[in-house]
Amino acid sequence: MRRTKALPAIALISSAALVLGACGGGGGNSNSDGGDNSIAGMATARGESADGYTAPDTKESEQVVVSTDKPFTSYNNATEDANQSYNTFALVLVQPGAHIINGNNKVILNKDVMESVEVTSKSPQVVTWKLKKGVKWSDGQAWDCDDFYLAWLTQSNQAKKPDGSKYFKPASTTGYELATGQCKDDQTFVGTFSEPYPDYEDMFNTDVLPAHIVEKATGVADITKITKDSPAADLQKVADFWNEKWNGFSKDLMPGAGPYVMTGFEPNQSVTLERNPQWAGKPGGPKKIILKAIPDPVAQAQALENGEVAVNSMAQPDANAATKLKSLSAQGVTFGSGPGLSFEHLDLQMKNPVLAKEEIRKAFFMCVKRQDIIDKLITEVQSDAKPLGSLMFFPKDEGYKDNYADKAKGDPAAAKKILGDAGWTQGADGVFAKDGVRASFRISHTDIPRRKQTVELIQGQCKEAGIEVKDDTDANFLDERVSKGDYDVALFAWSSSPFKSPKKSIYETGGGQNWSNWSVPKTDEALKKAVTQTSISDSLKYFSEADEAFAGQYLSLPLFQMPNMWAFKGLDRVYFQSYFGALWDANEWQTK
């Protein structure tokens, strides 16, 4: 899923992610925007219709500054090293895909760039993506089937070196690895699947990049002629560029094909978007959008109050900021919140010799008081927030079952008994030890205030159980360390789209986002079945089996479903879409 390191990890992590069964998503409070629309009403884009989305006529406005928690880092958000939600938030209107997702998590065909996406055969499953003619990148080159082919080639995991290693390093291969890809013509991409894949609508939505840039940079005349059997030198040239050359920002290498194009970048600070003169759809929205990173959520709220920004786009809920923003309604500030498609969790690294011991993992789960963490850090944002009991499902999803209530009771006495029964003894410092090994490890996380507060609470809770927890705060944790497995316990959030199949890459043995070296054969077997059913409803049984088997190994502890949280002033309507952030429909924003 995406991280916002933020899925694609929140700081969240980005992998793309879940199929939501019965989850309506969104929600929000009842604040009005000063017109006819409530917050809930803003979840629907103006350009939506029964057959898809088409950008509406919108009154042009001037510059809008939007604050976010962490900075944009990479134009190619599909690689395992770069994949994070904060890149998705910046790129959603720069790199169009086959579908958009509205604030209610409804998947909608993007009619500005697509004619259709259809299953044209059921046995074998064949899906045909028909692209709209006339769509261009901002440098004037066509947005066409070559770009879809590049997305498939780089994420299908079919091109391998003689030693079996990968040329390309995608964050996830789910879906793509089941298909062969072919361009029938400039506007037609056909995927033929070796097994049924019900979540095909999750493909080609956040990963369609300019193939002509790759061709020019590598000397490859036609990307569609590159296959798994191409000369190693050609594959390596394409892979080197795709894996590494789209980090940061370079205007010549990073055009836009959506309503906006990137025109400026200040590392670790901001990215600037301007309206794309080559955009095929109706122009609209602000002439310029500056997405500015402000890590401190209270500082974000202060910037909105002072008029320095017009929108707070907060992937990280914060109680103090929520209190501040709610108090500003008389100044014309609209505050919104509601359950999102991200969840906070603790991932345990199996290469760590302490955490490799099951009794340590069990005792750690038992000592963490999740409701106490929620009460202190989340309830002000969402009053009915509860501990999450699943890694695969959210509470309103069809198939949700709480697999962790009995494993994470917040009971230090029970945690001590688990260790004592396993032969651990408590030392003079209060920490359990056995055979010279102490029950001590780090929790690593980014420099987000709520995360540091979470670790402080866990330190106190687990100290009662004789477990020493050390705080490892690193502003670059999700950008540089998490995908390398450089942690004992990782604290972050997965951010998901409304599809579950991409979770396979997180929890299966050897998965592209399985950075904790987990291996649960029953989960592997169930996930393989889940992603190859003929319908989403048929897959739910197997996702549930995978979820339960994984929970039994005490490897990742879900804390809570992350609430969305945002605020704005001077605009008619803004809604934080759980996967794409606040800019998903910024082309429709109008000043009041």
Coordinates of C-alpha atoms in Angstrom, one line a residue, residues 40-584:
A40 CA -20.2 15.0 3.3
G41 CA -21.5 16.5 0.1
M42 CA -18.0 17.6 -0.9
A43 CA -16.9 13.9 -1.2
T44 CA -18.6 13.8 -4.6
A45 CA -16.7 15.6 -7.4
R46 CA -18.7 18.1 -9.5
G47 CA -17.6 16.3 -12.7
E48 CA -19.0 12.9 -11.7
S49 CA -21.8 11.3 -13.8
A50 CA -23.3 7.9 -14.2
D51 CA -20.7 6.8 -16.8
G52 CA -17.5 8.4 -15.3
Y53 CA -15.8 11.6 -14.5
T54 CA -15.3 14.6 -16.8
A55 CA -13.7 17.8 -15.6
P56 CA -16.4 20.5 -15.4
D57 CA -16.4 24.2 -16.3
T58 CA -14.7 25.9 -13.3
K59 CA -14.0 29.6 -12.7
E60 CA -10.3 30.3 -12.8
S61 CA -8.7 31.4 -9.5
E62 CA -5.2 32.6 -8.5
Q63 CA -2.5 30.9 -6.4
V64 CA -3.5 28.5 -3.6
V65 CA -1.1 27.3 -0.9
V66 CA -1.8 23.9 0.7
S67 CA 0.0 22.6 3.7
T68 CA 0.8 18.9 4.1
D69 CA 2.7 16.8 6.7
K70 CA 5.8 15.7 4.7
P71 CA 7.4 16.7 1.4
F72 CA 7.2 15.3 -2.1
T73 CA 10.3 13.3 -3.0
S74 CA 9.8 11.4 -6.2
Y75 CA 8.1 11.6 -9.6
N76 CA 8.1 7.8 -9.9
N77 CA 6.1 6.7 -6.9
A78 CA 5.9 3.1 -8.1
T79 CA 9.4 2.1 -7.0
E80 CA 9.9 0.2 -3.8
D81 CA 12.3 2.9 -2.5
A82 CA 10.2 6.0 -3.4
N83 CA 6.7 4.8 -2.8
Q84 CA 4.9 7.0 -0.3
S85 CA 1.5 8.7 0.0
Y86 CA 3.0 12.2 0.0
N87 CA 4.2 11.7 -3.5
T88 CA 0.7 10.5 -4.5
F89 CA -0.8 13.6 -2.9
A90 CA 1.4 15.8 -5.1
L91 CA 1.1 13.8 -8.4
V92 CA -2.6 13.0 -8.5
L93 CA -3.4 15.8 -10.9
V94 CA -0.1 15.6 -12.8
Q95 CA -0.1 11.9 -13.7
P96 CA -3.7 10.9 -14.7
G97 CA -4.8 7.3 -14.5
A98 CA -7.6 5.1 -15.9
H99 CA -9.8 5.9 -12.8
I100 CA -10.3 8.4 -10.1
I101 CA -11.5 7.7 -6.6
N102 CA -13.9 10.2 -5.0
G103 CA -14.2 11.0 -1.3
N104 CA -16.7 8.2 -0.8
N105 CA -14.1 5.8 -2.2
K106 CA -16.1 5.2 -5.3
V107 CA -14.0 4.1 -8.3
I108 CA -14.9 6.2 -11.4
L109 CA -13.7 5.9 -15.0
N110 CA -11.6 9.0 -15.9
K111 CA -13.4 10.0 -19.1
D112 CA -11.0 12.9 -19.7
V113 CA -8.3 10.4 -20.7
M114 CA -10.2 7.1 -21.1
E115 CA -12.9 5.7 -23.5
S116 CA -13.4 2.5 -21.5
V117 CA -12.0 -0.3 -19.4
E118 CA -13.7 -3.5 -20.1
V119 CA -13.4 -7.3 -19.5
T120 CA -13.5 -8.5 -23.1
S121 CA -13.0 -12.2 -22.3
K122 CA -13.7 -14.2 -19.1
S123 CA -11.7 -17.4 -19.9
P124 CA -9.0 -16.4 -20.0
Q125 CA -9.7 -13.1 -18.4
V126 CA -8.8 -10.3 -20.9
V127 CA -9.1 -6.7 -20.0
T128 CA -9.0 -4.0 -22.6
W129 CA -8.1 -0.4 -21.7
K130 CA -9.2 2.1 -24.5
L131 CA -7.4 5.4 -24.2
K132 CA -8.9 8.7 -25.4
K133 CA -7.3 10.2 -28.5
G134 CA -5.6 13.6 -28.2
V135 CA -4.3 13.4 -24.7
K136 CA -0.8 14.8 -24.4
W137 CA 2.0 15.3 -21.9
S138 CA 2.9 18.9 -21.2
D139 CA 5.9 18.6 -23.6
G140 CA 3.5 17.9 -26.4
Q141 CA 4.1 14.2 -26.7
A142 CA 1.2 11.8 -26.8
W143 CA -0.2 10.1 -23.6
D144 CA -0.9 6.7 -25.2
C145 CA -0.5 3.0 -25.0
D146 CA 3.3 3.2 -24.8
D147 CA 2.9 4.7 -21.3
F148 CA 0.6 1.8 -20.2
Y149 CA 3.1 -0.7 -21.6
L150 CA 5.9 0.8 -19.6
A151 CA 3.8 0.6 -16.5
W152 CA 3.1 -3.1 -17.1
L153 CA 6.6 -3.9 -18.1
T154 CA 8.2 -2.4 -15.0
Q155 CA 5.7 -3.9 -12.6
S156 CA 5.0 -7.4 -14.0
N157 CA 8.2 -8.9 -12.6
Q158 CA 8.6 -10.9 -15.8
A159 CA 12.0 -9.5 -16.9
K160 CA 14.7 -11.2 -14.8
K161 CA 18.4 -11.5 -14.9
P162 CA 20.2 -14.8 -15.5
D163 CA 20.6 -15.2 -11.7
G164 CA 16.9 -14.7 -11.1
S165 CA 17.1 -11.2 -9.7
K166 CA 14.9 -8.4 -10.9
Y167 CA 15.8 -5.7 -13.3
F168 CA 13.0 -3.4 -12.1
K169 CA 12.2 -2.6 -8.5
P170 CA 8.5 -1.9 -8.2
A171 CA 6.8 -1.4 -4.8
S172 CA 4.2 -3.9 -5.9
T173 CA 3.6 -6.4 -8.7
T174 CA 0.1 -7.4 -7.8
G175 CA -2.2 -7.8 -10.8
Y176 CA 0.5 -6.9 -13.3
E177 CA 2.4 -10.1 -12.7
L178 CA -0.6 -12.2 -13.7
A179 CA -0.9 -10.5 -17.1
T180 CA 0.8 -10.3 -20.4
G181 CA 0.6 -6.8 -22.0
Q182 CA 0.2 -5.7 -25.6
C183 CA -0.5 -2.5 -27.4
K184 CA -3.0 -3.2 -30.2
D185 CA -2.7 0.3 -31.4
D186 CA -1.8 3.7 -29.9
Q187 CA -5.1 3.8 -27.9
T188 CA -5.6 0.2 -27.0
F189 CA -3.8 -1.8 -24.3
V190 CA -4.8 -5.4 -23.8
G191 CA -3.9 -7.4 -20.7
T192 CA -4.4 -11.2 -20.8
F193 CA -4.4 -12.7 -17.3
S194 CA -3.1 -16.2 -16.5
E195 CA -5.6 -16.3 -13.6
P196 CA -8.7 -14.3 -12.8
Y197 CA -7.9 -10.9 -11.2
P198 CA -11.0 -9.2 -9.8
D199 CA -9.2 -5.9 -8.9
Y200 CA -8.1 -5.0 -12.4
E201 CA -9.6 -1.5 -11.9
D202 CA -6.8 -0.8 -9.5
M203 CA -4.2 -1.0 -12.3
F204 CA -2.9 2.0 -14.3
N205 CA -4.1 4.6 -11.8
T206 CA -1.0 6.0 -10.1
D207 CA 1.8 4.6 -12.2
V208 CA 1.4 5.8 -15.8
L209 CA 4.7 7.5 -16.6
P210 CA 6.0 9.0 -19.9
A211 CA 7.5 6.3 -22.0
H212 CA 8.9 8.8 -24.5
I213 CA 11.2 10.2 -21.8
V214 CA 12.6 6.7 -21.1
E215 CA 13.1 6.1 -24.9
K216 CA 15.0 9.4 -25.3
A217 CA 17.2 8.9 -22.2
T218 CA 18.1 5.3 -23.0
G219 CA 18.2 5.3 -26.8
V220 CA 15.5 2.6 -26.9
A221 CA 13.5 3.3 -30.1
D222 CA 10.2 1.7 -29.0
I223 CA 9.5 0.7 -25.5
T224 CA 6.8 -1.7 -26.6
K225 CA 9.5 -3.8 -28.3
I226 CA 11.2 -4.3 -25.0
T227 CA 10.2 -7.7 -23.5
K228 CA 11.5 -10.1 -20.9
D229 CA 13.6 -11.7 -23.7
S230 CA 15.2 -8.5 -24.9
P231 CA 19.0 -8.1 -24.7
A232 CA 20.2 -7.7 -21.1
A233 CA 21.8 -4.4 -22.0
D234 CA 18.5 -2.9 -23.2
L235 CA 16.6 -4.1 -20.2
Q236 CA 19.3 -2.8 -17.8
K237 CA 19.2 0.7 -19.4
V238 CA 15.5 1.0 -19.1
A239 CA 15.5 -0.4 -15.5
D240 CA 18.3 1.9 -14.4
F241 CA 16.3 4.9 -15.6
W242 CA 13.0 3.8 -14.2
N243 CA 14.4 2.7 -10.9
E244 CA 16.6 5.8 -10.2
K245 CA 16.2 8.8 -12.6
W246 CA 12.8 10.1 -11.6
N247 CA 13.6 11.1 -8.0
G248 CA 13.3 14.7 -7.0
F249 CA 12.4 17.0 -9.8
S250 CA 13.7 17.8 -13.3
K251 CA 11.4 19.7 -15.5
D252 CA 12.7 18.1 -18.7
L253 CA 12.2 14.6 -17.4
M254 CA 8.9 15.0 -15.6
P255 CA 6.1 16.3 -17.7
G256 CA 2.4 16.2 -16.7
A257 CA -0.5 14.8 -18.6
G258 CA -3.3 15.8 -16.2
P259 CA -4.8 19.2 -15.4
Y260 CA -1.5 20.3 -13.8
V261 CA 2.3 20.1 -14.3
M262 CA 5.1 20.4 -11.9
T263 CA 7.1 23.6 -12.4
G264 CA 9.0 24.0 -9.2
F265 CA 10.6 22.0 -6.4
E266 CA 12.3 23.0 -3.2
P267 CA 13.8 19.8 -1.6
N268 CA 12.2 19.0 1.8
Q269 CA 10.0 22.1 1.5
S270 CA 7.5 22.4 -1.3
V271 CA 6.5 21.5 -4.8
T272 CA 4.7 23.9 -7.2
L273 CA 2.0 22.9 -9.7
E274 CA 0.7 25.0 -12.5
R275 CA -2.1 24.5 -15.0
N276 CA -1.1 22.3 -17.9
P277 CA -1.5 24.2 -21.2
Q278 CA -1.6 20.8 -23.0
W279 CA -4.4 19.4 -20.8
A280 CA -7.0 17.6 -22.9
G281 CA -9.9 18.4 -20.5
K282 CA -11.6 21.6 -19.4
P283 CA -9.2 23.9 -17.6
G284 CA -10.1 25.2 -14.2
G285 CA -9.1 25.6 -10.6
P286 CA -6.2 27.7 -9.3
K287 CA -3.6 28.9 -11.8
K288 CA -0.9 27.7 -9.3
I289 CA -0.9 25.3 -6.4
I290 CA 2.0 25.3 -3.9
L291 CA 2.1 22.1 -1.8
K292 CA 4.1 23.1 1.3
A293 CA 5.5 20.6 3.9
I294 CA 4.9 21.7 7.5
P295 CA 5.6 18.7 9.8
D296 CA 4.1 20.2 12.9
P297 CA 0.2 19.9 12.6
V298 CA -0.4 22.8 15.1
A299 CA 1.9 25.0 13.0
Q300 CA -0.2 24.0 10.0
A301 CA -3.3 25.2 11.8
Q302 CA -1.6 28.4 12.7
A303 CA -0.6 29.0 9.1
L304 CA -4.2 28.6 8.1
E305 CA -5.3 31.0 10.8
N306 CA -2.7 33.6 9.7
G307 CA -3.6 33.3 6.0
E308 CA -0.3 31.8 5.0
V309 CA -2.1 28.8 3.5
A310 CA -5.6 28.2 2.3
V311 CA -5.8 24.5 3.0
N312 CA -4.5 22.1 5.6
S313 CA -4.2 18.6 4.1
M314 CA -3.4 16.5 7.1
A315 CA -2.7 12.8 6.6
Q316 CA -1.6 12.7 10.2
P317 CA -4.5 13.3 12.7
D318 CA -3.5 15.4 15.6
A319 CA -5.7 16.2 18.7
N320 CA -4.1 19.6 19.4
A321 CA -4.4 20.8 15.8
A322 CA -8.0 19.6 15.7
T323 CA -8.9 21.6 18.8
K324 CA -7.3 24.7 17.3
L325 CA -9.0 24.3 13.9
K326 CA -12.4 23.8 15.4
S327 CA -12.1 27.0 17.3
L328 CA -11.6 29.0 14.0
S329 CA -15.1 28.5 12.5
A330 CA -16.0 32.1 13.3
Q331 CA -13.1 33.2 11.1
G332 CA -14.5 31.2 8.1
V333 CA -12.4 28.1 8.6
T334 CA -14.1 24.8 7.7
F335 CA -12.9 21.7 9.5
G336 CA -13.5 18.2 8.3
S337 CA -12.7 14.7 9.6
G338 CA -13.8 11.1 9.3
P339 CA -12.5 7.5 9.1
G340 CA -10.0 7.1 6.3
L341 CA -8.4 4.3 4.4
S342 CA -5.1 4.3 6.3
F343 CA -4.2 2.5 9.5
E344 CA -1.5 3.0 12.1
H345 CA 0.4 -0.1 13.1
L346 CA 3.6 -1.6 14.6
D347 CA 5.6 -4.0 12.4
L348 CA 8.1 -6.3 14.1
Q349 CA 11.3 -7.2 12.3
M350 CA 11.9 -10.9 12.3
K351 CA 15.7 -10.5 11.7
N352 CA 15.9 -9.0 15.2
P353 CA 17.1 -11.8 17.5
V354 CA 14.9 -10.5 20.4
L355 CA 11.7 -10.1 18.4
A356 CA 12.3 -13.5 16.6
K357 CA 11.3 -15.0 20.0
E358 CA 7.5 -15.6 20.0
E359 CA 7.1 -15.0 23.7
I360 CA 8.6 -11.5 23.4
R361 CA 6.2 -10.7 20.5
K362 CA 3.3 -12.0 22.5
A363 CA 4.3 -10.0 25.6
F364 CA 4.8 -6.8 23.6
F365 CA 1.4 -7.1 22.0
M366 CA -0.2 -7.7 25.5
C367 CA 1.4 -4.7 27.1
V368 CA 0.4 -2.1 24.5
K369 CA -2.7 -0.2 25.7
R370 CA -4.2 0.7 22.4
Q371 CA -7.4 2.4 23.7
D372 CA -5.3 4.6 26.0
I373 CA -3.3 5.7 23.0
I374 CA -6.5 6.4 21.1
D375 CA -8.1 8.3 23.9
K376 CA -5.1 10.6 24.3
L377 CA -4.2 11.2 20.7
I378 CA -7.1 10.4 18.4
T379 CA -10.5 10.9 20.1
E380 CA -10.4 14.7 19.7
V381 CA -10.3 14.1 15.9
Q382 CA -12.8 11.2 15.8
S383 CA -14.8 10.7 19.0
D384 CA -15.8 7.0 18.3
A385 CA -12.3 5.7 17.4
K386 CA -11.5 2.2 18.6
P387 CA -8.6 -0.2 18.3
L388 CA -8.4 -1.9 14.9
G389 CA -8.7 -5.6 14.9
S390 CA -7.5 -6.5 11.3
L391 CA -4.7 -5.9 8.8
M392 CA -6.9 -6.7 5.8
F393 CA -10.3 -5.0 6.7
F394 CA -11.7 -1.9 8.2
P395 CA -14.5 -2.1 10.7
K396 CA -17.3 -1.2 8.2
D397 CA -16.0 -3.7 5.6
E398 CA -17.8 -6.8 4.8
G399 CA -15.6 -9.6 6.3
Y400 CA -14.2 -7.6 9.2
K401 CA -13.3 -9.7 12.3
D402 CA -11.4 -8.6 15.3
N403 CA -8.4 -10.9 15.4
Y404 CA -6.4 -8.9 18.0
A405 CA -8.7 -8.1 20.9
D406 CA -7.5 -11.2 22.8
K407 CA -3.9 -10.6 21.9
A408 CA -3.5 -6.9 22.8
K409 CA -5.4 -6.4 26.0
G410 CA -3.1 -3.8 27.5
D411 CA -2.4 -6.0 30.5
P412 CA 1.1 -5.7 31.8
A413 CA 0.6 -8.4 34.4
A414 CA -0.4 -10.9 31.7
A415 CA 2.6 -9.8 29.6
K416 CA 4.9 -10.5 32.6
K417 CA 3.4 -13.9 33.0
I418 CA 4.0 -14.8 29.3
L419 CA 7.7 -14.0 29.8
G420 CA 8.0 -15.7 33.1
D421 CA 6.4 -18.9 31.8
A422 CA 9.0 -18.9 29.0
G423 CA 11.9 -18.8 31.4
W424 CA 12.7 -15.0 31.4
T425 CA 13.6 -13.4 34.7
Q426 CA 13.3 -9.7 35.7
G427 CA 16.6 -8.0 36.4
A428 CA 17.5 -5.3 39.0
D429 CA 16.6 -2.7 36.3
G430 CA 13.2 -4.1 36.0
V431 CA 13.8 -5.5 32.5
F432 CA 13.3 -9.2 31.7
A433 CA 16.3 -11.2 30.4
K434 CA 17.1 -14.7 29.4
D435 CA 20.5 -16.3 28.4
G436 CA 22.1 -12.8 28.4
V437 CA 19.5 -11.3 26.1
R438 CA 17.4 -8.4 27.4
A439 CA 13.8 -7.7 26.4
S440 CA 14.8 -4.5 24.8
F441 CA 14.3 -3.0 21.3
R442 CA 13.7 0.2 19.4
I443 CA 10.5 1.6 17.9
S444 CA 11.5 3.6 14.8
H445 CA 9.3 6.3 13.2
T446 CA 9.3 9.7 11.5
D447 CA 9.5 13.0 13.4
I448 CA 5.7 13.4 13.5
P449 CA 4.6 14.7 17.0
R450 CA 1.8 12.1 17.4
R451 CA 4.2 9.3 16.6
K452 CA 6.7 10.4 19.3
Q453 CA 3.8 10.7 21.7
T454 CA 2.7 7.2 20.8
V455 CA 6.1 5.8 21.6
E456 CA 6.3 7.6 24.9
L457 CA 3.0 6.1 25.9
I458 CA 4.1 2.6 24.9
Q459 CA 7.4 3.0 26.8
G460 CA 5.4 3.6 30.0
Q461 CA 2.9 0.8 29.3
C462 CA 5.5 -1.8 28.5
K463 CA 7.9 -0.7 31.3
E464 CA 5.2 -2.1 33.7
A465 CA 5.6 -5.4 31.9
G466 CA 9.4 -5.5 32.2
I467 CA 10.0 -4.6 28.5
E468 CA 12.4 -1.8 27.6
V469 CA 11.3 0.2 24.6
K470 CA 13.6 2.8 23.1
D471 CA 12.5 5.8 21.0
D472 CA 14.2 6.0 17.5
T473 CA 13.0 9.2 15.9
D474 CA 14.3 9.8 12.4
A475 CA 12.9 12.4 10.0
N476 CA 14.1 10.2 7.1
F477 CA 12.9 6.9 8.4
L478 CA 10.3 6.3 5.8
D479 CA 12.3 7.7 2.9
E480 CA 15.6 5.9 3.6
R481 CA 15.3 3.1 6.1
V482 CA 11.9 1.4 6.2
S483 CA 12.2 -0.3 2.8
K484 CA 15.6 -1.6 3.8
G485 CA 14.2 -3.2 7.0
D486 CA 16.4 -1.0 9.1
Y487 CA 14.3 -1.2 12.4
D488 CA 13.4 -3.4 15.3
V489 CA 9.8 -2.2 15.3
A490 CA 8.5 0.2 12.7
L491 CA 5.6 2.6 13.5
F492 CA 3.9 4.0 10.5
A493 CA 0.6 3.8 8.6
W494 CA -0.4 2.0 5.4
S495 CA -2.5 4.1 3.1
S496 CA -4.8 2.1 0.7
S497 CA -6.9 2.6 -2.3
P498 CA -10.3 0.9 -2.3
F499 CA -8.7 -2.4 -3.3
K500 CA -7.3 -5.2 -1.2
S501 CA -5.2 -7.2 -3.6
P502 CA -2.1 -5.0 -3.3
K503 CA -1.9 -6.0 0.3
K504 CA -0.4 -9.3 -1.0
S505 CA 2.9 -7.6 -1.5
I506 CA 3.1 -6.6 2.2
Y507 CA 2.2 -9.9 3.9
E508 CA 3.3 -12.7 1.6
T509 CA 6.7 -14.3 2.0
G510 CA 9.2 -12.4 -0.1
G511 CA 6.7 -9.7 -1.0
G512 CA 8.0 -6.4 -2.4
Q513 CA 6.8 -4.5 0.7
N514 CA 7.4 -7.2 3.2
W515 CA 10.4 -5.4 4.8
S516 CA 10.0 -7.3 8.1
N517 CA 11.0 -10.7 6.7
W518 CA 7.7 -12.3 7.6
S519 CA 6.8 -15.8 6.4
V520 CA 3.4 -17.4 7.2
P521 CA 2.6 -20.2 4.8
K522 CA -1.1 -20.3 5.6
T523 CA -1.3 -16.5 4.8
D524 CA 0.7 -17.0 1.6
E525 CA -1.7 -19.7 0.4
A526 CA -4.8 -17.7 1.3
L527 CA -3.6 -14.5 -0.4
K528 CA -2.7 -16.4 -3.6
K529 CA -6.3 -17.7 -3.7
A530 CA -7.8 -14.3 -2.7
V531 CA -6.3 -12.4 -5.6
T532 CA -7.3 -15.0 -8.2
Q533 CA -11.0 -15.3 -7.6
T534 CA -13.5 -14.4 -10.3
S535 CA -15.2 -11.8 -8.1
I536 CA -14.4 -9.5 -5.2
S537 CA -17.0 -11.1 -3.0
D538 CA -15.5 -14.5 -3.6
S539 CA -12.1 -13.2 -2.5
L540 CA -13.2 -12.0 0.9
K541 CA -13.2 -15.4 2.5
Y542 CA -9.5 -15.9 1.6
F543 CA -8.5 -12.4 2.7
S544 CA -10.1 -13.3 6.0
E545 CA -8.2 -16.6 6.3
A546 CA -4.9 -14.8 5.5
D547 CA -5.7 -12.1 8.2
E548 CA -6.4 -14.7 10.9
A549 CA -3.4 -16.8 10.2
F550 CA -1.1 -13.8 10.2
A551 CA -2.5 -12.5 13.5
G552 CA -1.7 -15.8 15.1
Q553 CA 2.0 -15.2 14.6
Y554 CA 2.2 -11.8 16.4
L555 CA 4.0 -10.0 13.6
S556 CA 2.2 -6.7 13.1
L557 CA -0.1 -5.0 15.6
P558 CA -2.8 -2.7 14.1
L559 CA -3.4 0.3 16.4
F560 CA -6.3 2.3 14.8
Q561 CA -7.9 3.3 11.6
M562 CA -6.5 6.7 10.8
P563 CA -9.1 9.6 10.6
N564 CA -8.8 11.9 7.7
M565 CA -8.4 15.5 8.9
W566 CA -8.4 18.7 6.9
A567 CA -9.4 22.4 7.0
F568 CA -9.7 25.3 4.6
K569 CA -10.7 28.9 4.2
G570 CA -11.6 31.1 1.2
L571 CA -12.5 28.1 -1.1
D572 CA -15.9 26.8 -1.9
R573 CA -15.2 23.1 -1.1
V574 CA -12.3 20.8 -0.2
Y575 CA -12.4 17.2 0.7
F576 CA -9.5 14.9 1.8
Q577 CA -9.7 11.7 -0.2
S578 CA -8.1 9.0 1.8
Y579 CA -5.7 7.7 -0.9
F580 CA -5.1 10.8 -3.0
G581 CA -5.3 13.5 -0.4
A582 CA -6.9 17.0 -0.7
L583 CA -5.7 17.7 -4.3
W584 CA -7.7 14.9 -6.0

